[in-house]
Short mmCIF file of C-alpha atoms in Angstrom, two decimals:
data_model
loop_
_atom_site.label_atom_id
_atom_site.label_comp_id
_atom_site.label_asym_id
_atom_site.label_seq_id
_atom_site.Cartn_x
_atom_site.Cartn_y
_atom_site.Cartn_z
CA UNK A 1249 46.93 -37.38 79.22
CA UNK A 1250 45.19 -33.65 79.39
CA UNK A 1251 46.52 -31.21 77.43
CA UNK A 1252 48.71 -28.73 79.25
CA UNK A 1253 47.07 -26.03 77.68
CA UNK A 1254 44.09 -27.09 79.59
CA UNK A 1255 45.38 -26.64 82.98
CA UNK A 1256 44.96 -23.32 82.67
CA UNK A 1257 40.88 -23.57 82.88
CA UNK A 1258 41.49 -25.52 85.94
CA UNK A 1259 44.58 -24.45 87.65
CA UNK A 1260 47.36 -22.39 87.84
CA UNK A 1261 51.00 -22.51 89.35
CA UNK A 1262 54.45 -24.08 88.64
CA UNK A 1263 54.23 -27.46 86.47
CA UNK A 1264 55.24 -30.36 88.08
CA UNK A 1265 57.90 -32.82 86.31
CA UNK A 1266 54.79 -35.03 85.00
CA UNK A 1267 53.44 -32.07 83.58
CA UNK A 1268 56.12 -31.38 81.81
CA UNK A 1269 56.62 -35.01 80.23
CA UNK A 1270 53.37 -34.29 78.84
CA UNK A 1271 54.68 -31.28 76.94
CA UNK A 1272 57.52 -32.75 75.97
CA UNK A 1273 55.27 -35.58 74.57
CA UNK A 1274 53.35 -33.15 72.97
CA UNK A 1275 55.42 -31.34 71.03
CA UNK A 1276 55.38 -28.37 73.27
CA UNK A 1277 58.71 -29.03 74.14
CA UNK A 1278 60.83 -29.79 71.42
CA UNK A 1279 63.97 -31.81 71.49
CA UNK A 1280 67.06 -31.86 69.36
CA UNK A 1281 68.55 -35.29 71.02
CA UNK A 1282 65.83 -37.28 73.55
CA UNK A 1283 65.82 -36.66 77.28
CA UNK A 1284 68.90 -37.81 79.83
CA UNK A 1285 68.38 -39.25 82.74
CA UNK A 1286 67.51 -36.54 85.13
CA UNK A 1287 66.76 -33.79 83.06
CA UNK A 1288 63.17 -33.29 84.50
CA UNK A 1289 62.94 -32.19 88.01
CA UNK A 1290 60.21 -32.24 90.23
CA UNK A 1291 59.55 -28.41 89.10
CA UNK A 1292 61.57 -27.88 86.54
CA UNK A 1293 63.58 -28.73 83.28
CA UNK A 1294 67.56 -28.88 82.85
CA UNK A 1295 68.63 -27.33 79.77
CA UNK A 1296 71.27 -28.78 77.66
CA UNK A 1297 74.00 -26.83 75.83
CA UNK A 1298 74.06 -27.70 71.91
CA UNK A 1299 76.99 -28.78 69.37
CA UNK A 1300 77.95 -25.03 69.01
CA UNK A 1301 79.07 -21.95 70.97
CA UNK A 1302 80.03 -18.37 70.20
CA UNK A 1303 82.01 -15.68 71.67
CA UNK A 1304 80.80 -12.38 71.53
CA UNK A 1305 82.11 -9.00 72.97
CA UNK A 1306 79.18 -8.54 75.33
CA UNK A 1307 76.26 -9.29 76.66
CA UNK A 1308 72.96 -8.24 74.79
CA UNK A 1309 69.13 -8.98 74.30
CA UNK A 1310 67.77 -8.99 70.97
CA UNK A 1311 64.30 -6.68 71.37
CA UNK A 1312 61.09 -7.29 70.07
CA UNK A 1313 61.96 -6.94 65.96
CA UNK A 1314 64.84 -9.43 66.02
CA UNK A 1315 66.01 -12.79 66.83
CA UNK A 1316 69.12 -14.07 68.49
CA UNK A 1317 70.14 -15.64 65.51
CA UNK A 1318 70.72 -11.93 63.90
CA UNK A 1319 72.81 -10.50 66.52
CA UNK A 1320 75.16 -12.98 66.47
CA UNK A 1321 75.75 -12.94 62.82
CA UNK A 1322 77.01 -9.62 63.65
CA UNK A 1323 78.12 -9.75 66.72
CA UNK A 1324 80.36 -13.57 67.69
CA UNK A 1325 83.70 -13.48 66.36
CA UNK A 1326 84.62 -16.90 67.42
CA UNK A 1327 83.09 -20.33 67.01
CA UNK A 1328 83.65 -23.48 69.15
CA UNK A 1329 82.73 -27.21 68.86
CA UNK A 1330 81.40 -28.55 71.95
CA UNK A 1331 80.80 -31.77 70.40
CA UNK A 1332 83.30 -34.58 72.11
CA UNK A 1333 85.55 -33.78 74.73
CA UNK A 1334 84.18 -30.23 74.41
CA UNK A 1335 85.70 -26.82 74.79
CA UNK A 1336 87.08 -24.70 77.50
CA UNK A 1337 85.02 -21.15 78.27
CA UNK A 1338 87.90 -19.05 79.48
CA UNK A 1339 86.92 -16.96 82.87
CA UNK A 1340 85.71 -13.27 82.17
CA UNK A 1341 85.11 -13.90 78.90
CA UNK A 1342 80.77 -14.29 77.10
CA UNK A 1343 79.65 -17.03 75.44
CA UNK A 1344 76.26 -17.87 73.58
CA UNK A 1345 75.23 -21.70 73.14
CA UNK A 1346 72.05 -22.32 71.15
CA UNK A 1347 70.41 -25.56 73.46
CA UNK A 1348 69.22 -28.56 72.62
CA UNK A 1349 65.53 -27.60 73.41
CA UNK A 1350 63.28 -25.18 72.15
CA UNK A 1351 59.55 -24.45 72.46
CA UNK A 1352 55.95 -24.15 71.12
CA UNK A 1353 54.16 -23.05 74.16
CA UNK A 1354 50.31 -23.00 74.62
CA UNK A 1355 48.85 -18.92 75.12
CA UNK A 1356 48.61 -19.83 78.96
CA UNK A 1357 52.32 -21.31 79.69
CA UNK A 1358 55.30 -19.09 80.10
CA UNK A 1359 58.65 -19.81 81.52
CA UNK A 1360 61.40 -18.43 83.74
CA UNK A 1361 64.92 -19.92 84.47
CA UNK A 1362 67.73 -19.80 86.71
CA UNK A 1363 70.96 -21.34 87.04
CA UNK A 1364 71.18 -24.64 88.30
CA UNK A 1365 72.36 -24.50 92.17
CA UNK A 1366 76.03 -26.25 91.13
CA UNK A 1367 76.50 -23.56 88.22
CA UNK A 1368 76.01 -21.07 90.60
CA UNK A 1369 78.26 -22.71 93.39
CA UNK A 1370 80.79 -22.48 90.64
CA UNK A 1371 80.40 -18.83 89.88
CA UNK A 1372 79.66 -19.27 86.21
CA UNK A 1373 76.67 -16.55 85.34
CA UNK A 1374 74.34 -17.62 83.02
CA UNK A 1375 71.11 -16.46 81.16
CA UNK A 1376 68.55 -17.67 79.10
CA UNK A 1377 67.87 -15.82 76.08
CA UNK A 1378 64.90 -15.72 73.58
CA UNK A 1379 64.17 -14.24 70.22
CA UNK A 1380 62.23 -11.27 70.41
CA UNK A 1381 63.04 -11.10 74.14
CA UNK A 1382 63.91 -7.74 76.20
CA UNK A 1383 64.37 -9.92 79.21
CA UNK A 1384 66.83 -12.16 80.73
CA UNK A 1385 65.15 -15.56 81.93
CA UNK A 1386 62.28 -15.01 80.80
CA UNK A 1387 60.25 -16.68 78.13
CA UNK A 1388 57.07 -15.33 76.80
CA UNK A 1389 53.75 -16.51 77.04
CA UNK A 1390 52.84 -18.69 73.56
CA UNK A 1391 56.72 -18.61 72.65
CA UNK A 1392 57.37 -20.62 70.05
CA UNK A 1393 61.29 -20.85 68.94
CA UNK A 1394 64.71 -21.61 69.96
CA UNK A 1395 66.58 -20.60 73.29
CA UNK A 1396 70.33 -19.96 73.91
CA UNK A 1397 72.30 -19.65 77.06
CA UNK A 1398 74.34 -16.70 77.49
CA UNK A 1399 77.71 -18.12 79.81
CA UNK A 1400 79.94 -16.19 81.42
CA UNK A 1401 82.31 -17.77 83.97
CA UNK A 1402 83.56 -15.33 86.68
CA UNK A 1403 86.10 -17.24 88.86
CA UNK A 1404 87.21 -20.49 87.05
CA UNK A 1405 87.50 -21.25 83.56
CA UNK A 1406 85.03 -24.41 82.91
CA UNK A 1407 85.04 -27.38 80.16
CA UNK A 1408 81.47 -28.07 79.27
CA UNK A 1409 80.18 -30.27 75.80
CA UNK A 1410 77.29 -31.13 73.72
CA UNK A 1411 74.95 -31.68 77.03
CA UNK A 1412 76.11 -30.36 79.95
CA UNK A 1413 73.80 -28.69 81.50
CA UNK A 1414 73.90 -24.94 83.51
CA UNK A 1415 70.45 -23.35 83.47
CA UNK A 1416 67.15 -25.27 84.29
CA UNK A 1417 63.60 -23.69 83.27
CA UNK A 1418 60.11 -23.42 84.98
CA UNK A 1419 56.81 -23.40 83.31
CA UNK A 1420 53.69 -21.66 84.80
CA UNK A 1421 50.01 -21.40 83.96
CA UNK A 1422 48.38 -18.40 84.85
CA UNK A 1423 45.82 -18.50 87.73
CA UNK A 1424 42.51 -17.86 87.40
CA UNK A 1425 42.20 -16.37 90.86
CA UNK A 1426 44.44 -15.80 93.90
CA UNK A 1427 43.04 -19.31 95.35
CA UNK A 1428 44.65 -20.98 92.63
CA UNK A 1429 48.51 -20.55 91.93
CA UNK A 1430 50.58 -17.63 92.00
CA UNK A 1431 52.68 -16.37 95.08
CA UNK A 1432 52.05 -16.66 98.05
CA UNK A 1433 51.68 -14.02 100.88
CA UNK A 1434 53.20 -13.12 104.39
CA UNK A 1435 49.91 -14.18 105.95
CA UNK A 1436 49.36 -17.25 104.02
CA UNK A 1437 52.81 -18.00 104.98
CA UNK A 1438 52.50 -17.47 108.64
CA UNK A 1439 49.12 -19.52 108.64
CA UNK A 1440 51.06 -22.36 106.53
CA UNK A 1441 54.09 -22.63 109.05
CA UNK A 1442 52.09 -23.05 111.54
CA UNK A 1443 51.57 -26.21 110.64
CA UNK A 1444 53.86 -27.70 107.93
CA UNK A 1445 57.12 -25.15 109.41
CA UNK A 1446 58.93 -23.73 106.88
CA UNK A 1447 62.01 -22.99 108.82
CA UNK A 1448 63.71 -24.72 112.00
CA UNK A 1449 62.99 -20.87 114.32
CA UNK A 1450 61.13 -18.19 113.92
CA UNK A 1451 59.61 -17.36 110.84
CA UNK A 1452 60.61 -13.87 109.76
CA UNK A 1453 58.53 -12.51 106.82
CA UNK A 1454 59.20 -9.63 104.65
CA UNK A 1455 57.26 -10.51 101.36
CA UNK A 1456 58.23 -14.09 101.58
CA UNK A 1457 60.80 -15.48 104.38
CA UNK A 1458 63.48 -13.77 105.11
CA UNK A 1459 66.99 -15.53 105.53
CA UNK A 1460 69.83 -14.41 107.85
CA UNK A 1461 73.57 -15.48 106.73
CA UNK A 1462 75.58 -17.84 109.31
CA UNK A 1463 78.73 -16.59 110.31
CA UNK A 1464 79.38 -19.05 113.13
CA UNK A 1465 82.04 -21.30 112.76
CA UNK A 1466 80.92 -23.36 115.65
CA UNK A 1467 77.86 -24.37 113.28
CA UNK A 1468 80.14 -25.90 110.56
CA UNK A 1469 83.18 -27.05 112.16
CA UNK A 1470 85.47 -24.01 112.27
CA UNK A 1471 85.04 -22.27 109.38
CA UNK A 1472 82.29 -20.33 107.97
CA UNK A 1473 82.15 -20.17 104.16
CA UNK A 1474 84.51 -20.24 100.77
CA UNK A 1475 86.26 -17.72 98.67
CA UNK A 1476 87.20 -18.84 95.43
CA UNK A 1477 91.01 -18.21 94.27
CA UNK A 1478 92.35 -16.47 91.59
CA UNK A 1479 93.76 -18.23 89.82
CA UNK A 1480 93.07 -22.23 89.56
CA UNK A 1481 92.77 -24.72 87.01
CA UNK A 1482 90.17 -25.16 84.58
CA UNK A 1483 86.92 -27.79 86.27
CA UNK A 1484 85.47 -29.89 83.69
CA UNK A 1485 81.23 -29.26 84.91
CA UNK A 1486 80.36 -32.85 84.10
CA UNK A 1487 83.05 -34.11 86.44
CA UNK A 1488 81.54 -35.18 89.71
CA UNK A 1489 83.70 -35.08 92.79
CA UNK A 1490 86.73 -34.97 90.96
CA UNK A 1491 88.35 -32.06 92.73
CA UNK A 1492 90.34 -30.95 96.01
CA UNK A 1493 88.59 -28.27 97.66
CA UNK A 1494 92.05 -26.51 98.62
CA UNK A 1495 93.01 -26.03 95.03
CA UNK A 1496 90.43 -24.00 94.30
CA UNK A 1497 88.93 -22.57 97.51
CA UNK A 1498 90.24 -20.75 100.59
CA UNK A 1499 88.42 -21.53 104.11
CA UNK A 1500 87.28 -18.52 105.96
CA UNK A 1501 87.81 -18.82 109.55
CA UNK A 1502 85.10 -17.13 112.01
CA UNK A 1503 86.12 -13.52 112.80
CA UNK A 1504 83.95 -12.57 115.80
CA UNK A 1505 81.18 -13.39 113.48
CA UNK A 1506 81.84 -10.94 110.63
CA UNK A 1507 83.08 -11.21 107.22
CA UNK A 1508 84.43 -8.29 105.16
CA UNK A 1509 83.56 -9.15 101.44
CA UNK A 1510 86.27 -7.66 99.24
CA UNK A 1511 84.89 -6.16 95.91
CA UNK A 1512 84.93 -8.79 92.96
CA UNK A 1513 85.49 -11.73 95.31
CA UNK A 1514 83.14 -14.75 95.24
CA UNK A 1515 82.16 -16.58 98.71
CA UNK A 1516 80.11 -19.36 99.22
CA UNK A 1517 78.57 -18.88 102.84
CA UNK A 1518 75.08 -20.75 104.19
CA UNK A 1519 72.11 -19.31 106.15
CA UNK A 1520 70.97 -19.67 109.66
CA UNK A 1521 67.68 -21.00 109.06
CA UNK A 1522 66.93 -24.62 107.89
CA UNK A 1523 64.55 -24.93 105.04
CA UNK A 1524 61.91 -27.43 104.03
CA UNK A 1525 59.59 -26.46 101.10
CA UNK A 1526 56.33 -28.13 101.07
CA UNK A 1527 55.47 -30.70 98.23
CA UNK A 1528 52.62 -28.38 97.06
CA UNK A 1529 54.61 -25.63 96.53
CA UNK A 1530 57.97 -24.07 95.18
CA UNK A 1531 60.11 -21.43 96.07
CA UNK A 1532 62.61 -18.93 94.73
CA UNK A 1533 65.41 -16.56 96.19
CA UNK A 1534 64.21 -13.03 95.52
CA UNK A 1535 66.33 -11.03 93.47
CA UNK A 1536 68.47 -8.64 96.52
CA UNK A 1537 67.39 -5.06 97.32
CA UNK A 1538 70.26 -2.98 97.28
CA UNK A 1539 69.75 -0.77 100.26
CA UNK A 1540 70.26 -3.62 102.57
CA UNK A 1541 74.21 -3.69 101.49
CA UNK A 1542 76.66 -3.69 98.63
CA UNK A 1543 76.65 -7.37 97.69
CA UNK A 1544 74.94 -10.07 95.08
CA UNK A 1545 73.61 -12.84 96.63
CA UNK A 1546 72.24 -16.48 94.85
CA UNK A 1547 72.78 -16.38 91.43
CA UNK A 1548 70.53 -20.09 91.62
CA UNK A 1549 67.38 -18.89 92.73
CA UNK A 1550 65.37 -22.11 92.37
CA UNK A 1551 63.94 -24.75 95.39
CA UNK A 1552 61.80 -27.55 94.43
CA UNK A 1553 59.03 -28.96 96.22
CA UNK A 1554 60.64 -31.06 99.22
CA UNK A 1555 64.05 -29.58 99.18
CA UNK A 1556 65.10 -30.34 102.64
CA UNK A 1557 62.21 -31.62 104.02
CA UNK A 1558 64.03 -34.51 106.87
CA UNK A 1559 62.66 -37.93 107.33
CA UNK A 1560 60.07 -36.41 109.59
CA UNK A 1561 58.70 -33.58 107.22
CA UNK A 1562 60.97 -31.16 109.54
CA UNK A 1563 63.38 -28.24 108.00
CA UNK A 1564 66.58 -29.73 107.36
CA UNK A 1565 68.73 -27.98 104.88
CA UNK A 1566 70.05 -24.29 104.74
CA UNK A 1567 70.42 -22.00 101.80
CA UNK A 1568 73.92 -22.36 100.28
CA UNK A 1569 74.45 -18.52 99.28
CA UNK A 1570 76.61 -17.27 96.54
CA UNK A 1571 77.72 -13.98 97.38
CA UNK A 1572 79.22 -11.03 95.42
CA UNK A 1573 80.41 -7.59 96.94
CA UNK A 1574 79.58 -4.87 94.47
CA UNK A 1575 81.91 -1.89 94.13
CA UNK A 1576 83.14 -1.14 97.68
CA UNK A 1577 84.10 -3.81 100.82
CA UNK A 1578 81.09 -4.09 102.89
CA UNK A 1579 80.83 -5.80 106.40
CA UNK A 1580 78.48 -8.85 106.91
CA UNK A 1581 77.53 -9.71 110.39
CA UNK A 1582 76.16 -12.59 111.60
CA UNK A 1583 72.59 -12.82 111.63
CA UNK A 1584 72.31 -10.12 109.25
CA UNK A 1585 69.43 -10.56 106.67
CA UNK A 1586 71.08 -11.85 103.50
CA UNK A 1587 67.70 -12.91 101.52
CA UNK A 1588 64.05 -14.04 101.08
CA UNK A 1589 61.66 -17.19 99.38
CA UNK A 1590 58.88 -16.03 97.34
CA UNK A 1591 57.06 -19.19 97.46
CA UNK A 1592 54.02 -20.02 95.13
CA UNK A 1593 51.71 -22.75 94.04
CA UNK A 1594 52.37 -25.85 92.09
CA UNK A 1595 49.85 -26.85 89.43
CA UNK A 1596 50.04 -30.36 90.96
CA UNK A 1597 52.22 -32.20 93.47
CA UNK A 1598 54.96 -33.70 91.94
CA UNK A 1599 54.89 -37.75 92.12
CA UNK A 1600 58.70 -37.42 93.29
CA UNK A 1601 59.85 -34.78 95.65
CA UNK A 1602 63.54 -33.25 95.86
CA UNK A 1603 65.72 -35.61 97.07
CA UNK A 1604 63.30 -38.38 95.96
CA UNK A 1605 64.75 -38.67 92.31
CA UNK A 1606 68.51 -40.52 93.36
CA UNK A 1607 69.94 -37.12 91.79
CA UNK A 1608 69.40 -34.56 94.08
CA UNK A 1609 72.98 -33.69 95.47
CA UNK A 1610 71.89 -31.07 97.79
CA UNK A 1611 69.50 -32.68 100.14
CA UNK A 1612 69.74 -31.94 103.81
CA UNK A 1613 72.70 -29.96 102.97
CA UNK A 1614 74.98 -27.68 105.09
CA UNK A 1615 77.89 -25.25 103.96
CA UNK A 1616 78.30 -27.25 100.95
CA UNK A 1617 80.63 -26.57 97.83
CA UNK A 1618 79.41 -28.18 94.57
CA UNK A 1619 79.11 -31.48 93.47
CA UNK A 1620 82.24 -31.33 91.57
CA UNK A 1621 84.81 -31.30 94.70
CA UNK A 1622 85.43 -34.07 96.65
CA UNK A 1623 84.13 -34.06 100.52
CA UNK A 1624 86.49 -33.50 103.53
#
């Protein structure tokens, strides 16, 4: 199989999941316990937490001069086994977990992660971290060395173990020219929903597609979205439908189609528009602009190619958003824009599609809580 270093002479874009097989097999991508089921996605990798994690005080990034493994030495002041039944990560409280992978990455091939869409419906915020890195989520051209999760969960305390996995990474090779790879523009867009349609209306484009949140109850049986409770017990993350929505959510009934989010409350809501990403391409939520209004919005920022796409090619699936007032109440209204894709290239089109793989839980989804509570 070619090299992955090579693609960059050819190609650019996001590396499809036999892409990165082959730098897994090559060393590129090394492994401290082989692959599980599932842990290559059509565009991206799962990552899996290690046998250890720390508590530290706060958050941090190491910088260019030092490595993670540094900071913690002075800076974790408690130290958990995750191995067996695992540990509980108590809610409001930082955690760093060395992972199971790390890297030797060719000069062309970089990365960038993101939660995985049920760690965000769960509210737990994590990062990827890097030696020598002054960003979050990113990972450096040519890296070559360990990576760590930084976990944080915001409205339920979690049990996780040697495995579980939270955060999922990308790999990209740089394009050669704007033919090949990288994002895509408004016009490009326009020209490409004209005949593969990106969304089930009218395509709205603001640098990438903008998404409007759906506050009609009508559209998902009376209520319109979730805000998680206080206080709740703790949800084990590799337990799959395990748990009653009621003990850990409150339904939000339509209010003439606005919502008032309280500051520090967490809602899962949905968007008007159905999705269907195209197999040759991926998309990601944009990070939110805050003069359009006091809130976080998608902490899981990641679509693979064919998320959504119905039997008939056709959008099928909205955006499950999870939403975060900042320091004041603010109102959102129905139809209000909430959000927007950046979409880009893939490197190649993925031999299985989201949805394709037998564990894809989010396909041709609605207002949907995570996999971890039991349906209605």
């Amino acid at each position: 199989m070619e090299p992955v270093n090579a693609l960059a002479a050819k190609c650019g874009g996001v590396l499809s999941s036999r892409q990165i097989q082959a730098m897994a097999d090559a060393g590129q991508i090394r492994l401290a316990a082989p692959l599980a089921h599932g842990q290559i996605q059509p565009a991206s990798l799962d990552l899996r937490l290690g046998p250890k994690a720390y508590r530290v005080r706060a958050s941090f990034l190491p910088g260019k001069r030092r490595s993670v493994d540094e900071l913690l030495s002075a800076l974790k002041y408690d130290e958990m086994s995750l191995e067996g039944d695992g540990a509980v990560l108590e809610r409001g409280c930082f955690y760093v977990v060395p992972l199971l992978e790390s890297l030797a990455l060719g000069a062309a091939v970089l990365g960038a992660a993101n939660p995985k869409s049920s760690t965000g419906r769960l509210d737990i915020f994590t990062r990827l971290i890097t030696d020598r890195g002054d960003r979050f989520d990113e990972v450096a051209p040519g890296y070559h060395g360990p990576l760590y999760a930084e976990v944080s969960p915001r409205s339920f305390s979690v049990r996780v173990r040697t495995g579980t996995r939270l955060n999922q990474l990308r790999f990209r090779v740089h394009a050669q020219s704007e033919s090949q790879g990288g994002t895509l523009g408004d016009a490009a867009l326009a020209e490409l929903h004209r005949t593969s349609p990106l969304v089930d209306g009218p395509l709205n484009l603001r640098d990438g597609v903008v998404l409007r949140v759906a506050l009609d109850a009508d559209a998902f049986g009376g209520i319109i979205g979730y805000r998680a409770q206080k206080h709740t017990d703790v949800i084990d993350v590799d337990r799959i439908g395990s748990y009653r929505i009621d003990d850990y959510w409150d339904r939000l009934p339509s209010r003439d189609g606005r919502l008032i989010l309280d500051p520090g409350d967490f809602y899962i809501l949905a968007s008007q528009e159905r999705l269907a990403i195209p197999p040759d391409l991926a998309a990601e939520m944009a990070p939110m602009d805050a003069a359009i209004g006091e809130f976080r919005v998608h902490y899981a920022g990641f679509f693979d190619p064919g998320f959504g796409a119905g039997p008939d090619g056709q959008p099928g699936a909205r955006a499950v958003l999870e939403v975060r007032s900042r320091e004041v109440p603010f109102i959102l209204e129905d139809g209000q824009f909430i959000g927007r894709l950046v979409y880009e290239r893939m490197a190649e089109t993925p031999k299985a599609l989201y949805g394709q793989s037998g564990v894809s839980n989010y396909q041709g989804q609605g207002l949907k809580l995570s996999k971890h509570f039991m349906a209605d």
